[in-house]
PDB file of C-alpha atoms in Angstrom:
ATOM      1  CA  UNK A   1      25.680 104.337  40.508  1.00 79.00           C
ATOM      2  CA  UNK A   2      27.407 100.963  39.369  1.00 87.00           C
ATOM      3  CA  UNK A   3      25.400  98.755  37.459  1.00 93.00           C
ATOM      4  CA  UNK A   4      25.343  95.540  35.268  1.00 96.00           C
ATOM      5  CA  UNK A   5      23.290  94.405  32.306  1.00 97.00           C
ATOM      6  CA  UNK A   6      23.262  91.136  30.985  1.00 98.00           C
ATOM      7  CA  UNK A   7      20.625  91.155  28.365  1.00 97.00           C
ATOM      8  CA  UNK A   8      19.952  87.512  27.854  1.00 96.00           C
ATOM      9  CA  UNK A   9      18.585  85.467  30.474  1.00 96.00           C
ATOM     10  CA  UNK A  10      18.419  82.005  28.514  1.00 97.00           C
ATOM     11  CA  UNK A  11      20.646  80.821  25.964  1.00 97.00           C
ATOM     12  CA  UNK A  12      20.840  77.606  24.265  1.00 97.00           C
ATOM     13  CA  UNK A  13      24.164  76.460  22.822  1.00 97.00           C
ATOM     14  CA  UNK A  14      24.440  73.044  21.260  1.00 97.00           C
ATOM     15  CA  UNK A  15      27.332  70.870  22.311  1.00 97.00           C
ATOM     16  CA  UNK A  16      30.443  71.940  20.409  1.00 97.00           C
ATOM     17  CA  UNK A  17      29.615  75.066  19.219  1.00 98.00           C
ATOM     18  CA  UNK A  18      31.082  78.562  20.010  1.00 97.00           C
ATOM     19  CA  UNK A  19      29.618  80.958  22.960  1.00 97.00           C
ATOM     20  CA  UNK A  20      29.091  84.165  23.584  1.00 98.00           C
ATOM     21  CA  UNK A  21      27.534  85.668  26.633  1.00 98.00           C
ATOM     22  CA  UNK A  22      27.156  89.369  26.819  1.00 98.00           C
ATOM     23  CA  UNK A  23      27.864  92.203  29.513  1.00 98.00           C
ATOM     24  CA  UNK A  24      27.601  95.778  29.938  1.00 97.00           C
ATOM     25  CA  UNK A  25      28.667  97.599  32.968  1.00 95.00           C
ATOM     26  CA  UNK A  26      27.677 101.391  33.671  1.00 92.00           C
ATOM     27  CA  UNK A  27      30.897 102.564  36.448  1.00 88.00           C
ATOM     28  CA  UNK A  28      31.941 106.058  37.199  1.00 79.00           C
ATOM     29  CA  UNK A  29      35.837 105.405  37.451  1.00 77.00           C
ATOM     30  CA  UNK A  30      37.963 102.813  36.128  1.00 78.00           C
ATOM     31  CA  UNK A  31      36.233  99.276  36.429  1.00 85.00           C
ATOM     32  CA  UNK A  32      37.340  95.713  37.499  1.00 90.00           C
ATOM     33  CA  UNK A  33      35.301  93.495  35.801  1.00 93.00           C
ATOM     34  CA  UNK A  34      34.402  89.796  36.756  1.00 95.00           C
ATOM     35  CA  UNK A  35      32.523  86.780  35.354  1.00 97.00           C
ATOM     36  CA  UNK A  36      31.613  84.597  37.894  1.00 97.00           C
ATOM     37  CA  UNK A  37      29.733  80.762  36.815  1.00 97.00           C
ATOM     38  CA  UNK A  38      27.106  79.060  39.476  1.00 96.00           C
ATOM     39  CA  UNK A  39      25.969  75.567  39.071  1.00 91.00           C
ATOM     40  CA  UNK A  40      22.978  74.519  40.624  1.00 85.00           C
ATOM     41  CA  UNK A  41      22.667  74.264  44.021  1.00 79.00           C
ATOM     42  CA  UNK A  42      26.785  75.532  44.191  1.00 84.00           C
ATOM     43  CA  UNK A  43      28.619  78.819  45.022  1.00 89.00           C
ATOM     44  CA  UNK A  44      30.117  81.368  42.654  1.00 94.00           C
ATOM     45  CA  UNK A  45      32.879  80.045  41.076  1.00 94.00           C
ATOM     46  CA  UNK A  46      35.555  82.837  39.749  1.00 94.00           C
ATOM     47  CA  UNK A  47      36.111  82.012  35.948  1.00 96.00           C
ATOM     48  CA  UNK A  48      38.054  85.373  35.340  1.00 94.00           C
ATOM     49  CA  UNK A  49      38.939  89.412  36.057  1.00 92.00           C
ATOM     50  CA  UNK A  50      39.600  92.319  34.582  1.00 92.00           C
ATOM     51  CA  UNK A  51      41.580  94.729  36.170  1.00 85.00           C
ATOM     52  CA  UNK A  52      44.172  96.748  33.671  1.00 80.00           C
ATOM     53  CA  UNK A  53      46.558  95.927  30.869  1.00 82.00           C
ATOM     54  CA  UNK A  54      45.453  93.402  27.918  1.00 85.00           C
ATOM     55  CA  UNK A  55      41.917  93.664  27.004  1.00 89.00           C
ATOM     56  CA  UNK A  56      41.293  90.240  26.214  1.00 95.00           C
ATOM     57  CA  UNK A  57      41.669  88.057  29.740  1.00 95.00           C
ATOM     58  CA  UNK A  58      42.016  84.660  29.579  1.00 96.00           C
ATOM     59  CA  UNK A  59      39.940  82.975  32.364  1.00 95.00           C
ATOM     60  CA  UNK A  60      39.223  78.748  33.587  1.00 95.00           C
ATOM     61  CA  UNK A  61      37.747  76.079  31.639  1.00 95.00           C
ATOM     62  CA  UNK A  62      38.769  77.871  28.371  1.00 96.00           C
ATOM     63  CA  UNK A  63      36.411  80.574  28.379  1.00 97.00           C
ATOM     64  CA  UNK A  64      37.858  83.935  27.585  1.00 98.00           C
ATOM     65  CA  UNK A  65      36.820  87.738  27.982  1.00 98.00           C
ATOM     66  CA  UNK A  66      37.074  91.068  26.355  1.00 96.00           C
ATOM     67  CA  UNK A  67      36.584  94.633  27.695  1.00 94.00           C
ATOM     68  CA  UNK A  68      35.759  97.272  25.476  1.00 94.00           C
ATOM     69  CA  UNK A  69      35.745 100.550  26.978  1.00 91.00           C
ATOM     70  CA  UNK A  70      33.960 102.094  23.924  1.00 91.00           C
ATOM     71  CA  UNK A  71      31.388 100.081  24.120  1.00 94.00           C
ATOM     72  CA  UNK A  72      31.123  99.824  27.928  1.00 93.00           C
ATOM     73  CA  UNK A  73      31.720  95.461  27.611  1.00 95.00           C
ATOM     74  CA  UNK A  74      32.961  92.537  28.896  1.00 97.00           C
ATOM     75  CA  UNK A  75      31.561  89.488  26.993  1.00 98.00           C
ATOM     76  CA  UNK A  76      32.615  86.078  27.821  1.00 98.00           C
ATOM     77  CA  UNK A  77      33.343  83.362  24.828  1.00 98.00           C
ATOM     78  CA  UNK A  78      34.147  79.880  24.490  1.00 98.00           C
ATOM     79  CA  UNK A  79      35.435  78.257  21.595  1.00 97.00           C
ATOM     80  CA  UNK A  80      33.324  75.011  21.994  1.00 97.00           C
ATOM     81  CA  UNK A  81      31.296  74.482  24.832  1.00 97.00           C
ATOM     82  CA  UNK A  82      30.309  70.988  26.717  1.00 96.00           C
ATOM     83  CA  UNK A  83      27.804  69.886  28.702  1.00 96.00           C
ATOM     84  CA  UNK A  84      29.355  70.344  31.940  1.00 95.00           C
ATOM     85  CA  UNK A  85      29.649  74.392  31.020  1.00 97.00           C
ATOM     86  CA  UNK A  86      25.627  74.216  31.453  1.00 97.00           C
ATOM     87  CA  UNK A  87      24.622  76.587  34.280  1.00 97.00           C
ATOM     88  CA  UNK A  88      24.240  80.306  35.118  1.00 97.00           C
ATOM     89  CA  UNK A  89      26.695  82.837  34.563  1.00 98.00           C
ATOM     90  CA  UNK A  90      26.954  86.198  36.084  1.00 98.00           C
ATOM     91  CA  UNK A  91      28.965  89.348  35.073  1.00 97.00           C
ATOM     92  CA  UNK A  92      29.923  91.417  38.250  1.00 95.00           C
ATOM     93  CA  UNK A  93      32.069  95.012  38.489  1.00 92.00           C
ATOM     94  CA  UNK A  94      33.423  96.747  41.509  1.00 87.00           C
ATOM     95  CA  UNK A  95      36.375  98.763  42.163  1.00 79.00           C
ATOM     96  CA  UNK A  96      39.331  99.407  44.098  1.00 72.00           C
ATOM     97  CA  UNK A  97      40.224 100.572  47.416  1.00 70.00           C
ATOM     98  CA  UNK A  98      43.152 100.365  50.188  1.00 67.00           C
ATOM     99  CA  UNK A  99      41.004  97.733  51.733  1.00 65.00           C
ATOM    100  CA  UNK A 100      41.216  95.326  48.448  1.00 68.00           C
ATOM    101  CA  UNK A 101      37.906  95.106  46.337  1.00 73.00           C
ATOM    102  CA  UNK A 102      34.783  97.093  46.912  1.00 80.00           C
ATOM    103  CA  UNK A 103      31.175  95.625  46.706  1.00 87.00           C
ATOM    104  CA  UNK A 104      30.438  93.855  43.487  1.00 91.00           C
ATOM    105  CA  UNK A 105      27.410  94.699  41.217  1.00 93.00           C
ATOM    106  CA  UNK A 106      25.887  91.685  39.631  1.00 95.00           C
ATOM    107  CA  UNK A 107      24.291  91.493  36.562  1.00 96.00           C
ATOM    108  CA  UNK A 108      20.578  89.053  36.145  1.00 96.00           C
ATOM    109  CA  UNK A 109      22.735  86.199  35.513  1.00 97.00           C
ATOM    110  CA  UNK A 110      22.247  84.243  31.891  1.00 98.00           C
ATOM    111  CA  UNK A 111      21.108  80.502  32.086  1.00 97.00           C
ATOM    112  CA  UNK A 112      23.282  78.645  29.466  1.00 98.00           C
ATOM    113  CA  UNK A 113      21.478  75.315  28.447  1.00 97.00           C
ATOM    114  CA  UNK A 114      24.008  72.781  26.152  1.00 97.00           C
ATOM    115  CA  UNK A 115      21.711  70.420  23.700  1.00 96.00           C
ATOM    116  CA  UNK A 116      23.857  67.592  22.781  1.00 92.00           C
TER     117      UNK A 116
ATOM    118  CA  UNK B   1      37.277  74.803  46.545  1.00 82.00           C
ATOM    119  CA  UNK B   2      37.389  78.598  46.716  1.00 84.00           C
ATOM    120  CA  UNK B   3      39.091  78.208  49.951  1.00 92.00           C
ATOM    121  CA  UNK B   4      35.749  80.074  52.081  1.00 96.00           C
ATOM    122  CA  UNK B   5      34.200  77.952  54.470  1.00 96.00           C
ATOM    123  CA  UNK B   6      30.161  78.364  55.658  1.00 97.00           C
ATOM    124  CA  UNK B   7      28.148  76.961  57.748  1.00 97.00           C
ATOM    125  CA  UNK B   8      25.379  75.818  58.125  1.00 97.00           C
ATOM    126  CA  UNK B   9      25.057  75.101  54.254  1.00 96.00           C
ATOM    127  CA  UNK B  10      21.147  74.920  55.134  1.00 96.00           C
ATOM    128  CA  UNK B  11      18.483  76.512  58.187  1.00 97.00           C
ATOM    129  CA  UNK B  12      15.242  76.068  58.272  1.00 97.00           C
ATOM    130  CA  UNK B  13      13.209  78.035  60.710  1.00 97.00           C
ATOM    131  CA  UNK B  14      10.571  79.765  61.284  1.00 97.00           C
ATOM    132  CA  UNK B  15       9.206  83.769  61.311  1.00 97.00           C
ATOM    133  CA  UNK B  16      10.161  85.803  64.551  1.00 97.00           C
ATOM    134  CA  UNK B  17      13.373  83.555  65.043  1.00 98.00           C
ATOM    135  CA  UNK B  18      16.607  84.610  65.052  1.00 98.00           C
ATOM    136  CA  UNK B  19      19.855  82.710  63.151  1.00 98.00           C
ATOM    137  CA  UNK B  20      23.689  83.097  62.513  1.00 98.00           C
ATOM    138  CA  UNK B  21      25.699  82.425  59.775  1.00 98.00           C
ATOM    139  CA  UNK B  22      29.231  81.767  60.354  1.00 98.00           C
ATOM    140  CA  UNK B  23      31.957  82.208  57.145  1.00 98.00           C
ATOM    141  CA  UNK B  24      35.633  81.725  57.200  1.00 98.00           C
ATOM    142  CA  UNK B  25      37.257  83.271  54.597  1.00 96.00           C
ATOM    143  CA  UNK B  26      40.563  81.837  52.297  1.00 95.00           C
ATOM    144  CA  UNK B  27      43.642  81.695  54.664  1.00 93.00           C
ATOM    145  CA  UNK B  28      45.553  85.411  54.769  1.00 90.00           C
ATOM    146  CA  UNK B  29      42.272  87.194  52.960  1.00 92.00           C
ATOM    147  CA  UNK B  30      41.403  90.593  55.795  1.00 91.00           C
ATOM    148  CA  UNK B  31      38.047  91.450  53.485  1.00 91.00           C
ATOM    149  CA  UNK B  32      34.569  89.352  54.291  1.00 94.00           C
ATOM    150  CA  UNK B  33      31.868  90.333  51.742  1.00 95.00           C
ATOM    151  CA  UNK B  34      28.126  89.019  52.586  1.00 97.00           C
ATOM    152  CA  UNK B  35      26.143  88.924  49.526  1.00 97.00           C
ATOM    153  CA  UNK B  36      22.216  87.563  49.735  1.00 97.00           C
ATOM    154  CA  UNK B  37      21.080  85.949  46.681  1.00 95.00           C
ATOM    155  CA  UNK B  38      17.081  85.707  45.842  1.00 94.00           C
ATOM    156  CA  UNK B  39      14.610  85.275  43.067  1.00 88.00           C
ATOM    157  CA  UNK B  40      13.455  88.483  42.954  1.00 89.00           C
ATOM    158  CA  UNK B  41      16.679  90.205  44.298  1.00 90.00           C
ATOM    159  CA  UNK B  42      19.304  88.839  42.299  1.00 92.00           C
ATOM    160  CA  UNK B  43      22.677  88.088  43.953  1.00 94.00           C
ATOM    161  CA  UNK B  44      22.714  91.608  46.439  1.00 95.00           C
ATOM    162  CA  UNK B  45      25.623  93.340  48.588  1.00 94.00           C
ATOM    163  CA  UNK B  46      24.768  93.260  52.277  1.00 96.00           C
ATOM    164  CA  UNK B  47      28.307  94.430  53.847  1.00 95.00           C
ATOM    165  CA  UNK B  48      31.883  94.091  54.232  1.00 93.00           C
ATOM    166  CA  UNK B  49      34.249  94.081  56.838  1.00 93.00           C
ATOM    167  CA  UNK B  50      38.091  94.796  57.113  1.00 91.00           C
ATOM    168  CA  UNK B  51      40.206  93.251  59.476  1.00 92.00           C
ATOM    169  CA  UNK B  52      37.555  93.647  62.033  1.00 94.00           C
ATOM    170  CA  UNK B  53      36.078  96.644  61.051  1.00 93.00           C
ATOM    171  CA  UNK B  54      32.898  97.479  58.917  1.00 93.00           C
ATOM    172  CA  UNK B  55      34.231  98.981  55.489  1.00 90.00           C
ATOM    173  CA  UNK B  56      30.616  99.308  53.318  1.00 90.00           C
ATOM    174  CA  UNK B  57      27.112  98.474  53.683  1.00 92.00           C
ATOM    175  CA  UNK B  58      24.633  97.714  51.119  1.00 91.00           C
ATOM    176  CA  UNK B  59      20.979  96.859  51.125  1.00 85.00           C
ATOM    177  CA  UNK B  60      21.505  95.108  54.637  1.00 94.00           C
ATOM    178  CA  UNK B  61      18.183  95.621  56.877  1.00 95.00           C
ATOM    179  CA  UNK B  62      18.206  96.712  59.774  1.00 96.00           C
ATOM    180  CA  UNK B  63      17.142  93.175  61.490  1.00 97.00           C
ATOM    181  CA  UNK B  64      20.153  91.794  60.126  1.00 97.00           C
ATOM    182  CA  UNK B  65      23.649  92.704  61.412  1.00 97.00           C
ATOM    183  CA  UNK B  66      27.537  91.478  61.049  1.00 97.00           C
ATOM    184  CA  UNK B  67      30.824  91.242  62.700  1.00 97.00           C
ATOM    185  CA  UNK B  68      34.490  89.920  61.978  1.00 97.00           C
ATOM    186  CA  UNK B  69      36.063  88.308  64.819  1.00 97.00           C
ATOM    187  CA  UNK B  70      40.332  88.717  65.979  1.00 96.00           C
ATOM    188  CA  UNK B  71      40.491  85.477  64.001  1.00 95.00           C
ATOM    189  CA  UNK B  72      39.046  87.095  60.862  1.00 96.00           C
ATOM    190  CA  UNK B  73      35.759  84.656  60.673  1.00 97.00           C
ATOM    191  CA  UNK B  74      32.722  86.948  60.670  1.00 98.00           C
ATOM    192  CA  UNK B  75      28.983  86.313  60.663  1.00 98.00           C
ATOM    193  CA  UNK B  76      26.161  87.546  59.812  1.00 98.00           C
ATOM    194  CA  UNK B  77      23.051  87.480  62.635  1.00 98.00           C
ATOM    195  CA  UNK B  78      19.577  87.497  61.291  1.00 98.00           C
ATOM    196  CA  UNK B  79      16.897  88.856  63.735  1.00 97.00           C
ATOM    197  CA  UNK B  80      12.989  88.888  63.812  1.00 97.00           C
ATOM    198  CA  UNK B  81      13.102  87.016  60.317  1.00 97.00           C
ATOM    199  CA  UNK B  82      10.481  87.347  57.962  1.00 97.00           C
ATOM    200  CA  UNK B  83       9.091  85.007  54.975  1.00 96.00           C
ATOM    201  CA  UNK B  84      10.904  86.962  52.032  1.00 95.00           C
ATOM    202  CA  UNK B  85      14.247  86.935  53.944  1.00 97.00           C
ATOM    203  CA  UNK B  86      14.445  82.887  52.149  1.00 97.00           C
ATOM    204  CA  UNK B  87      17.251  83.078  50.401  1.00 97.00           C
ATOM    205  CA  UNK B  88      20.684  82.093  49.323  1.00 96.00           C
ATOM    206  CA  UNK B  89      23.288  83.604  51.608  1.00 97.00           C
ATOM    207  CA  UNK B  90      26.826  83.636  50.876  1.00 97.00           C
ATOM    208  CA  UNK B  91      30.129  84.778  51.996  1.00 97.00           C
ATOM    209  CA  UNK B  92      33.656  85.730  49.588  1.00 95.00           C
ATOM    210  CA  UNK B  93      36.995  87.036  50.734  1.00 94.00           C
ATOM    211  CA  UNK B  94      39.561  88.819  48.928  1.00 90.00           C
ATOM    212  CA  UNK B  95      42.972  89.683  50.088  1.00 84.00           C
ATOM    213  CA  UNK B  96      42.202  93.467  50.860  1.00 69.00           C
ATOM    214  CA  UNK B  97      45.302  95.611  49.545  1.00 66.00           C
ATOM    215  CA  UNK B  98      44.955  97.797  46.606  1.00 59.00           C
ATOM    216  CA  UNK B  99      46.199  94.921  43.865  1.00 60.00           C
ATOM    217  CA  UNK B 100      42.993  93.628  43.524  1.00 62.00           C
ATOM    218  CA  UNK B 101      42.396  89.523  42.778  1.00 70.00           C
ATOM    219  CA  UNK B 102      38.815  89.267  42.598  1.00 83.00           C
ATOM    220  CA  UNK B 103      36.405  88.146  45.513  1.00 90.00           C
ATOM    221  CA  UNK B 104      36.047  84.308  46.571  1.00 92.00           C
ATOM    222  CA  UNK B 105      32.798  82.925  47.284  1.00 95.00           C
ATOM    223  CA  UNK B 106      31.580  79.793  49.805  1.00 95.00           C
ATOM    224  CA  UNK B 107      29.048  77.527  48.725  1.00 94.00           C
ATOM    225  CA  UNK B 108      26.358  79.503  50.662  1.00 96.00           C
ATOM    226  CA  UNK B 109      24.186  79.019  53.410  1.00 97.00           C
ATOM    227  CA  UNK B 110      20.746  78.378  52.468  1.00 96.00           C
ATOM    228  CA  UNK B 111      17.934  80.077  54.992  1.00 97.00           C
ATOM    229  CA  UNK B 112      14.205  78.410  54.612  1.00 97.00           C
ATOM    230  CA  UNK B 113      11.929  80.554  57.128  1.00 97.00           C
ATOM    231  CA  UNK B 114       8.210  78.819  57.229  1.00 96.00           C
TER     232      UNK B 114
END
């Protein structure tokens, strides 16, 4: 069975400074990995995907991914953050079929709190 | 704006009731996803439908059931609804060939049941 781990629930970045949030996936076949960001009160909001090819996916907003097979990851990073990047973020994988993309797993989600 | 559409963006009712939730996805997408989000759940796969036709099902209860319409809206009926079935409901589309692109997600309909 698919799943998603996102081992920190809160994490406090202070304005400026670089971010990492971290993903594992557990997927039987090849994976298509997501991050997804949710402000409060809002929808899912696509910041980037995963499907094949370069490892290191450039996504929205200047946040950035890489997949490591080895290591069964996809970790999101930003440079610098700002306040408005406050909110939850949620690593998701699925798959493939000849009806487009399958059901998405979701990891816990990780709160991201920016201190100025 | 992911391009999805749903409405109502918030019920309130109350147990024993019934309710529908109505989601049109991004224009040319044939795959509707319903996903319920809760506290205790997380964000959860309910079911998705193909051009009309039901393609997977998750952890959808048997209360609760779906359809896509000729015009490619679906919705999602909720039947005989209980307190814990408060939550966060929302709808994505994807384009639903083989390339992939990722899933789209509406702002969510949010279900209060007193």
């Amino acid at each position: 069975a698919q799943s998603v781990t996102q081992p920190d629930i809160h994490i406090t970045v202070s304005e400026g400074a670089s971010l990492e949030l971290r993903c594992n996936y557990s997927y039987g076949a090849t994976p298509y990995l997501f991050w997804y960001v949710q402000s409060p009160g809002q929808g899912l909001q696509l910041l980037l995907k995963y499907f094949s090819g370069d490892t290191l996916v450039q996504g929205i907003k200047g946040f950035e991914a890489e997949f490591k097979r080895s290591q069964s990851s996809f970790n999101l990073r930003k440079p610098s953050v700002h306040w408005s990047d406050a909110a939850e973020y949620f690593c998701a994988v699925g798959g493939i079929s000849n009806f487009g993309n399958e059901k998405l797993t979701f990891g816990t989600g990780t709160r991201l709190t920016i201190i100025p | 704006d992911s391009g999805v559409t749903q409405t109502p963006k918030h019920l309130i009712t109350a147990t024993g009731q019934r309710v529908t939730l109505r989601c049109s996805p991004r224009s040319g997408d044939l795959s509707v996803y319903w996903y319920q989000q809760s506290l205790d759940q997380g964000l959860q796969f309910l079911i998705q439908y193909y051009n009309g036709e039901e393609r997977a099902k998750g952890n959808i209860l048997e209360r609760f059931s779906a359809q896509q319409f000729p015009d490619l809206h679906s919705e999602l009926n909720l039947s005989s609804l209980e307190l814990g079935d408060s939550a966060l409901y929302f709808c994505a589309s994807s384009h639903g060939d083989s390339t992939g692109g990722g899933q789209y997600f509406g702002a969510g309909t949010r279900l209060s049941v007193l």
